[in-house]
């Protein structure tokens, strides 16, 4: 039995409208949560940028020169002697840059890479290093 002016079609339309409203509310809530999470992550990254447990980025710029590619390539194991020293690194992909290594682990080298904006904390795979030069 239908009331005057109310039909099953109206009931379905209202149900669909409520479902769409709930979906939009959930989408907005998720979007706001993701925005807040990204904002907090970026704030924490900017606050902690350049820090490593127990270490701070180097206070001085790297040397102004770029060393020549070495004729004799030292073994990758000898990079340990370059810890806490300005080191110029050549990678297998052709990139080269000044690096200030602070830690060497099984397969990676951690430290600060010089960019045009200053020192930036990075991890480099030891397998990607072609050769290096310690200052």
XYZ file of N, CA, C and O in Angstrom:
540
model
N 0.835 -1.157 0.000
C 0.000 0.000 0.000
C 0.894 1.238 0.000
O 1.782 1.377 0.822
N 0.658 2.102 -0.956
C 1.446 3.322 -1.088
C 0.673 4.502 -0.547
O -0.534 4.605 -0.709
N 1.420 5.372 0.112
C 0.807 6.613 0.540
C 0.714 7.548 -0.654
O 1.476 7.433 -1.612
N -0.165 8.477 -0.560
C -0.327 9.400 -1.659
C 0.936 10.245 -1.798
O 1.445 10.815 -0.831
N 1.486 10.282 -2.992
C 2.689 11.057 -3.252
C 3.975 10.330 -2.890
O 5.058 10.875 -3.030
N 3.919 9.085 -2.416
C 5.123 8.343 -2.051
C 5.052 6.987 -2.723
O 4.103 6.249 -2.555
N 6.047 6.649 -3.484
C 6.044 5.385 -4.218
C 7.361 4.655 -3.966
O 8.304 5.230 -3.413
N 7.441 3.386 -4.390
C 8.716 2.670 -4.259
C 9.851 3.389 -4.983
O 10.996 3.341 -4.555
N 9.536 4.072 -6.057
C 10.561 4.831 -6.768
C 11.167 5.910 -5.876
O 12.373 6.106 -5.846
N 10.306 6.609 -5.106
C 10.795 7.642 -4.199
C 11.683 7.046 -3.116
O 12.707 7.626 -2.723
N 11.293 5.864 -2.616
C 12.079 5.195 -1.581
C 13.463 4.841 -2.115
O 14.474 5.074 -1.459
N 13.546 4.311 -3.340
C 14.835 3.962 -3.946
C 15.676 5.214 -4.191
O 16.894 5.217 -3.990
N 15.036 6.264 -4.626
C 15.753 7.507 -4.879
C 16.341 8.057 -3.575
O 17.489 8.481 -3.523
N 15.575 8.009 -2.496
C 16.073 8.483 -1.198
C 17.227 7.620 -0.697
O 18.204 8.119 -0.138
N 17.098 6.306 -0.890
C 18.166 5.395 -0.471
C 19.451 5.690 -1.245
O 20.536 5.747 -0.675
N 19.337 5.903 -2.550
C 20.510 6.230 -3.374
C 21.118 7.562 -2.958
O 22.340 7.723 -2.905
N 20.292 8.539 -2.662
C 20.785 9.848 -2.234
C 21.555 9.716 -0.916
O 22.633 10.276 -0.755
N 21.010 8.933 0.023
C 21.699 8.728 1.312
C 23.024 7.996 1.113
O 24.037 8.320 1.746
N 23.009 6.992 0.230
C 24.243 6.245 -0.040
C 25.306 7.169 -0.643
O 26.469 7.141 -0.256
N 24.911 8.007 -1.596
C 25.850 8.945 -2.220
C 26.378 9.954 -1.204
O 27.562 10.302 -1.203
N 25.513 10.431 -0.326
C 25.926 11.381 0.697
C 26.959 10.738 1.630
O 27.981 11.333 1.961
N 26.709 9.492 2.037
C 27.652 8.780 2.910
C 28.983 8.547 2.200
O 30.065 8.694 2.795
N 28.927 8.180 0.925
C 30.152 7.950 0.160
C 30.969 9.237 0.056
O 32.181 9.231 0.244
N 30.307 10.346 -0.229
C 31.002 11.630 -0.328
C 31.605 12.040 1.016
O 32.724 12.563 1.076
N 30.873 11.805 2.101
C 31.373 12.136 3.428
C 32.630 11.310 3.738
O 33.629 11.838 4.233
N 32.590 10.017 3.422
C 33.753 9.150 3.664
C 34.943 9.573 2.804
O 36.080 9.582 3.264
N 34.683 9.929 1.546
C 35.755 10.362 0.652
C 36.402 11.637 1.192
O 37.624 11.755 1.226
N 35.591 12.586 1.643
C 36.127 13.828 2.199
C 36.927 13.571 3.472
O 37.988 14.169 3.687
N 36.423 12.679 4.317
C 37.135 12.343 5.554
C 38.497 11.719 5.222
O 39.516 12.078 5.813
N 38.526 10.786 4.257
C 39.780 10.146 3.865
C 40.748 11.153 3.249
O 41.951 11.127 3.512
N 40.230 12.058 2.429
C 41.071 13.075 1.811
C 41.688 13.973 2.879
O 42.882 14.264 2.845
N 40.897 14.385 3.860
C 41.414 15.229 4.934
C 42.445 14.491 5.779
O 43.465 15.059 6.171
N 42.190 13.218 6.041
C 43.143 12.424 6.824
C 44.466 12.298 6.074
O 45.541 12.467 6.650
N 44.401 12.021 4.764
C 45.623 11.899 3.965
C 46.366 13.226 3.890
O 47.594 13.273 3.969
N 45.632 14.328 3.747
C 46.262 15.645 3.692
C 46.976 15.945 5.010
O 48.114 16.409 5.010
N 46.327 15.648 6.125
C 46.943 15.886 7.437
C 48.174 15.003 7.634
O 49.197 15.455 8.159
N 48.074 13.748 7.206
C 49.216 12.838 7.337
C 50.395 13.345 6.507
O 51.530 13.370 6.978
N 50.124 13.770 5.270
C 51.202 14.268 4.415
C 51.798 15.553 4.983
O 53.004 15.757 4.947
N 50.960 16.432 5.510
C 51.450 17.674 6.105
C 52.347 17.368 7.298
O 53.435 17.935 7.440
N 51.934 16.435 8.155
C 52.745 16.071 9.324
C 54.055 15.424 8.900
O 55.112 15.707 9.473
N 53.997 14.554 7.883
C 55.211 13.903 7.402
C 56.186 14.929 6.848
O 57.378 14.895 7.138
N 55.676 15.875 6.059
C 56.545 16.905 5.492
C 57.126 17.800 6.576
O 58.300 18.175 6.517
N 56.332 18.135 7.580
C 56.823 18.965 8.673
C 57.929 18.231 9.436
O 58.973 18.804 9.729
N 57.709 16.948 9.711
C 58.727 16.170 10.430
C 59.987 16.009 9.588
O 61.100 16.095 10.099
N 59.814 15.785 8.277
C 60.979 15.627 7.410
C 61.775 16.920 7.364
O 62.994 16.905 7.453
N 61.091 18.053 7.244
C 61.801 19.328 7.199
C 62.493 19.613 8.523
O 63.600 20.161 8.546
N 61.860 19.251 9.627
C 62.475 19.475 10.930
C 63.706 18.592 11.109
O 64.721 19.025 11.637
N 63.613 17.349 10.629
C 64.709 16.401 10.832
C 65.693 16.369 9.672
O 66.653 15.624 9.719
N 65.428 17.142 8.627
C 66.313 17.108 7.462
C 67.736 17.433 7.894
O 67.993 18.371 8.622
N 68.665 16.638 7.421
C 70.057 16.891 7.735
C 70.508 16.287 9.046
O 71.632 16.469 9.444
N 69.651 15.548 9.705
C 70.055 14.925 10.965
C 70.159 13.426 10.792
O 69.437 12.815 10.031
N 71.052 12.864 11.518
C 71.225 11.427 11.576
C 71.501 11.150 13.036
O 72.154 11.955 13.687
N 71.017 10.050 13.602
C 71.231 9.815 15.032
C 72.698 9.995 15.433
O 73.561 9.267 14.982
N 72.963 11.013 16.224
C 74.312 11.253 16.710
C 75.152 12.133 15.806
O 76.263 12.490 16.164
N 74.671 12.498 14.633
C 75.472 13.267 13.686
C 74.659 14.430 13.139
O 73.458 14.352 13.018
N 75.352 15.460 12.774
C 74.741 16.589 12.084
C 75.428 16.740 10.739
O 76.540 16.261 10.550
N 74.769 17.445 9.860
C 75.366 17.661 8.545
C 76.667 18.429 8.697
O 76.847 19.165 9.672
N 77.572 18.282 7.755
C 78.838 19.013 7.830
C 78.582 20.517 7.838
O 77.651 21.013 7.206
N 79.411 21.235 8.540
C 79.222 22.681 8.658
C 79.887 23.432 7.510
O 79.595 24.596 7.296
N 80.769 22.791 6.787
C 81.492 23.457 5.713
C 81.077 22.905 4.357
O 80.634 21.774 4.239
N 81.295 23.724 3.355
C 81.041 23.299 1.977
C 82.137 22.330 1.544
O 83.228 22.329 2.108
N 81.893 21.523 0.523
C 82.959 20.659 0.003
C 83.961 21.509 -0.770
O 83.699 22.683 -1.056
N 85.085 20.933 -1.133
C 86.065 21.692 -1.930
C 85.439 22.208 -3.227
O 84.494 21.624 -3.753
N 85.981 23.293 -3.743
C 85.430 23.919 -4.949
C 85.860 23.205 -6.227
O 85.338 23.493 -7.292
N 86.800 22.283 -6.149
C 87.280 21.606 -7.364
C 86.596 20.250 -7.539
O 86.025 19.700 -6.603
N 86.652 19.763 -8.748
C 86.161 18.415 -9.058
C 87.367 17.575 -9.448
O 88.047 17.887 -10.426
N 87.655 16.524 -8.690
C 88.846 15.723 -8.998
C 88.701 14.994 -10.331
O 87.599 14.755 -10.811
N 89.836 14.665 -10.909
C 89.844 13.886 -12.142
C 89.520 12.441 -11.823
O 89.801 11.952 -10.741
N 88.936 11.783 -12.800
C 88.606 10.371 -12.625
C 89.914 9.598 -12.410
O 90.844 9.722 -13.205
N 90.019 8.807 -11.331
C 91.279 8.117 -11.039
C 91.613 7.043 -12.076
O 90.725 6.352 -12.569
N 92.892 6.938 -12.374
C 93.350 5.914 -13.309
C 93.254 4.546 -12.652
O 92.784 3.584 -13.243
N 93.670 4.466 -11.396
C 93.574 3.230 -10.631
C 92.359 3.351 -9.722
O 92.253 4.282 -8.937
N 91.450 2.418 -9.854
C 90.227 2.463 -9.059
C 90.425 1.691 -7.764
O 90.737 0.499 -7.796
N 90.256 2.357 -6.605
C 90.397 1.634 -5.334
C 89.225 0.675 -5.139
O 88.133 0.893 -5.663
N 89.449 -0.373 -4.398
C 88.372 -1.323 -4.111
C 87.309 -0.678 -3.243
O 87.582 0.238 -2.468
N 86.094 -1.141 -3.387
C 84.986 -0.547 -2.654
C 85.158 -0.713 -1.140
O 84.670 0.093 -0.362
N 85.876 -1.735 -0.704
C 86.111 -1.954 0.722
C 86.963 -0.871 1.356
O 86.913 -0.656 2.569
N 87.737 -0.173 0.562
C 88.610 0.868 1.113
C 87.873 2.178 1.352
O 88.479 3.137 1.826
N 86.605 2.221 1.043
C 85.844 3.459 1.276
C 85.687 3.733 2.774
O 85.409 4.852 3.178
N 85.938 2.723 3.585
C 85.850 2.897 5.040
C 86.825 3.972 5.535
O 86.522 4.705 6.472
N 87.952 4.128 4.875
C 88.929 5.148 5.288
C 88.443 6.560 4.983
O 89.021 7.532 5.447
N 87.344 6.670 4.223
C 86.809 7.985 3.849
C 85.699 8.463 4.779
O 85.120 9.535 4.543
N 85.371 7.674 5.812
C 84.313 8.097 6.723
C 84.666 9.435 7.362
O 85.820 9.672 7.757
N 83.684 10.328 7.441
C 83.820 11.651 8.029
C 84.826 12.532 7.299
O 85.432 13.416 7.881
N 84.978 12.268 6.006
C 85.847 13.090 5.154
C 85.094 13.405 3.874
O 84.295 12.600 3.402
N 85.367 14.564 3.284
C 84.774 14.882 1.991
C 85.264 13.873 0.967
O 86.465 13.647 0.833
N 84.326 13.273 0.267
C 84.625 12.210 -0.688
C 83.887 12.500 -1.984
O 82.690 12.761 -1.969
N 84.617 12.458 -3.087
C 83.965 12.628 -4.383
C 83.636 11.238 -4.914
O 84.499 10.361 -4.957
N 82.381 11.027 -5.292
C 81.921 9.697 -5.702
C 81.457 9.736 -7.148
O 80.736 10.646 -7.553
N 81.881 8.734 -7.922
C 81.383 8.511 -9.274
C 80.520 7.264 -9.236
O 80.939 6.230 -8.723
N 79.314 7.352 -9.761
C 78.411 6.202 -9.812
C 78.474 5.553 -11.182
O 78.882 6.171 -12.171
N 78.021 4.316 -11.253
C 77.998 3.586 -12.518
C 77.060 4.225 -13.538
O 77.251 4.080 -14.734
N 76.057 4.966 -13.082
C 75.118 5.588 -14.019
C 75.645 6.895 -14.605
O 74.948 7.561 -15.361
N 76.860 7.293 -14.239
C 77.472 8.500 -14.787
C 77.391 9.711 -13.877
O 78.057 10.715 -14.134
N 76.583 9.674 -12.839
C 76.495 10.792 -11.901
C 77.733 10.840 -11.017
O 78.343 9.814 -10.712
N 78.087 12.052 -10.595
C 79.202 12.218 -9.668
C 78.874 13.401 -8.758
O 78.191 14.339 -9.168
N 79.367 13.359 -7.514
C 79.018 14.381 -6.536
C 79.923 14.257 -5.312
O 80.571 13.233 -5.094
N 79.937 15.331 -4.517
C 80.633 15.302 -3.237
C 79.720 14.640 -2.212
O 78.526 14.878 -2.185
N 80.314 13.829 -1.366
C 79.571 13.072 -0.362
C 80.370 13.098 0.927
O 81.603 13.085 0.906
N 79.680 13.159 2.046
C 80.320 13.129 3.364
C 79.799 11.884 4.085
O 78.765 11.927 4.739
N 80.472 10.727 3.927
C 79.966 9.485 4.511
C 80.114 9.459 6.029
O 81.125 9.908 6.571
N 79.073 8.950 6.690
C 79.130 8.856 8.151
C 78.932 7.433 8.639
O 79.197 7.138 9.795
N 78.466 6.544 7.748
C 78.233 5.160 8.177
C 78.288 4.252 6.958
O 77.806 4.602 5.887
N 78.886 3.100 7.163
C 78.912 2.089 6.112
C 78.351 0.800 6.705
O 78.723 0.399 7.805
N 77.386 0.219 6.012
C 76.794 -1.023 6.492
C 76.960 -2.081 5.411
O 77.697 -1.877 4.449
N 76.267 -3.187 5.533
C 76.464 -4.312 4.614
C 76.441 -3.917 3.146
O 77.343 -4.223 2.411
N 75.392 -3.233 2.740
C 75.286 -2.941 1.315
C 75.110 -1.481 0.988
O 74.850 -1.139 -0.160
N 75.250 -0.601 1.980
C 74.997 0.804 1.670
C 75.936 1.731 2.426
O 76.521 1.378 3.444
N 76.032 2.916 1.903
C 76.841 3.973 2.476
C 75.889 5.102 2.835
O 75.105 5.551 1.999
N 75.907 5.542 4.078
C 75.020 6.614 4.537
C 75.834 7.865 4.776
O 76.968 7.801 5.244
N 75.235 8.992 4.459
C 75.927 10.246 4.691
C 75.190 11.393 4.044
O 74.003 11.309 3.753
N 75.938 12.462 3.804
C 75.344 13.679 3.274
C 75.903 13.966 1.891
O 77.117 13.992 1.698
N 74.997 14.177 0.945
C 75.376 14.502 -0.423
C 75.243 16.010 -0.621
O 74.276 16.613 -0.172
N 76.223 16.599 -1.294
C 76.158 18.030 -1.555
C 75.270 18.275 -2.768
O 75.473 17.716 -3.833
N 74.243 19.102 -2.574
C 73.381 19.531 -3.671
C 73.514 21.039 -3.780
O 74.176 21.668 -2.956
N 72.886 21.632 -4.737
C 72.987 23.084 -4.873
C 72.297 23.814 -3.729
O 72.451 25.006 -3.558
N 71.517 23.069 -2.933
C 70.837 23.663 -1.784
C 71.556 23.385 -0.474
O 71.111 23.812 0.580
N 72.646 22.657 -0.517
C 73.393 22.338 0.698
C 73.503 20.826 0.886
O 73.286 20.042 -0.034
N 73.827 20.414 2.082
C 73.988 18.992 2.399
C 72.625 18.347 2.589
O 71.768 18.889 3.268
N 72.456 17.156 2.022
C 71.193 16.431 2.110
C 71.507 14.976 2.458
O 72.357 14.362 1.822
N 70.829 14.439 3.458
C 71.102 13.065 3.912
C 70.658 12.058 2.859
O 69.550 12.147 2.339
N 71.513 11.084 2.548
C 71.203 10.056 1.544
C 71.831 8.720 1.928
O 72.803 8.666 2.665
N 71.273 7.666 1.361
C 71.862 6.328 1.410
C 72.230 5.952 -0.010
O 71.433 6.148 -0.927
N 73.414 5.392 -0.186
C 73.878 4.986 -1.517
C 74.231 3.510 -1.461
O 74.934 3.067 -0.555
N 73.759 2.775 -2.425
C 74.109 1.368 -2.525
C 75.585 1.247 -2.898
O 76.062 1.925 -3.810
N 76.314 0.384 -2.204
C 77.735 0.214 -2.512
C 77.929 -0.318 -3.929
O 78.916 0.001 -4.582
N 76.977 -1.097 -4.415
C 77.084 -1.635 -5.768
C 76.951 -0.579 -6.845
O 77.355 -0.791 -7.990
N 76.386 0.577 -6.518
C 76.209 1.631 -7.518
C 77.424 2.548 -7.608
O 77.503 3.391 -8.495
N 78.402 2.378 -6.706
C 79.591 3.246 -6.694
C 80.633 2.662 -7.643
O 81.055 1.519 -7.491
N 81.035 3.475 -8.600
C 82.071 3.036 -9.545
C 83.455 3.240 -8.945
O 84.290 2.352 -8.936
N 83.699 4.458 -8.463
C 84.962 4.765 -7.799
C 84.749 6.002 -6.941
O 83.692 6.626 -6.969
N 85.777 6.374 -6.189
C 85.668 7.510 -5.281
C 87.038 8.106 -5.046
O 88.069 7.507 -5.357
N 87.030 9.313 -4.499
C 88.257 10.022 -4.178
C 88.055 10.718 -2.845
O 87.137 11.514 -2.700
N 88.918 10.433 -1.860
C 88.830 11.081 -0.537
C 89.656 12.352 -0.560
O 90.771 12.384 -1.055
N 89.098 13.401 0.019
C 89.786 14.688 0.108
C 90.854 14.591 1.187
O 90.684 14.070 2.235
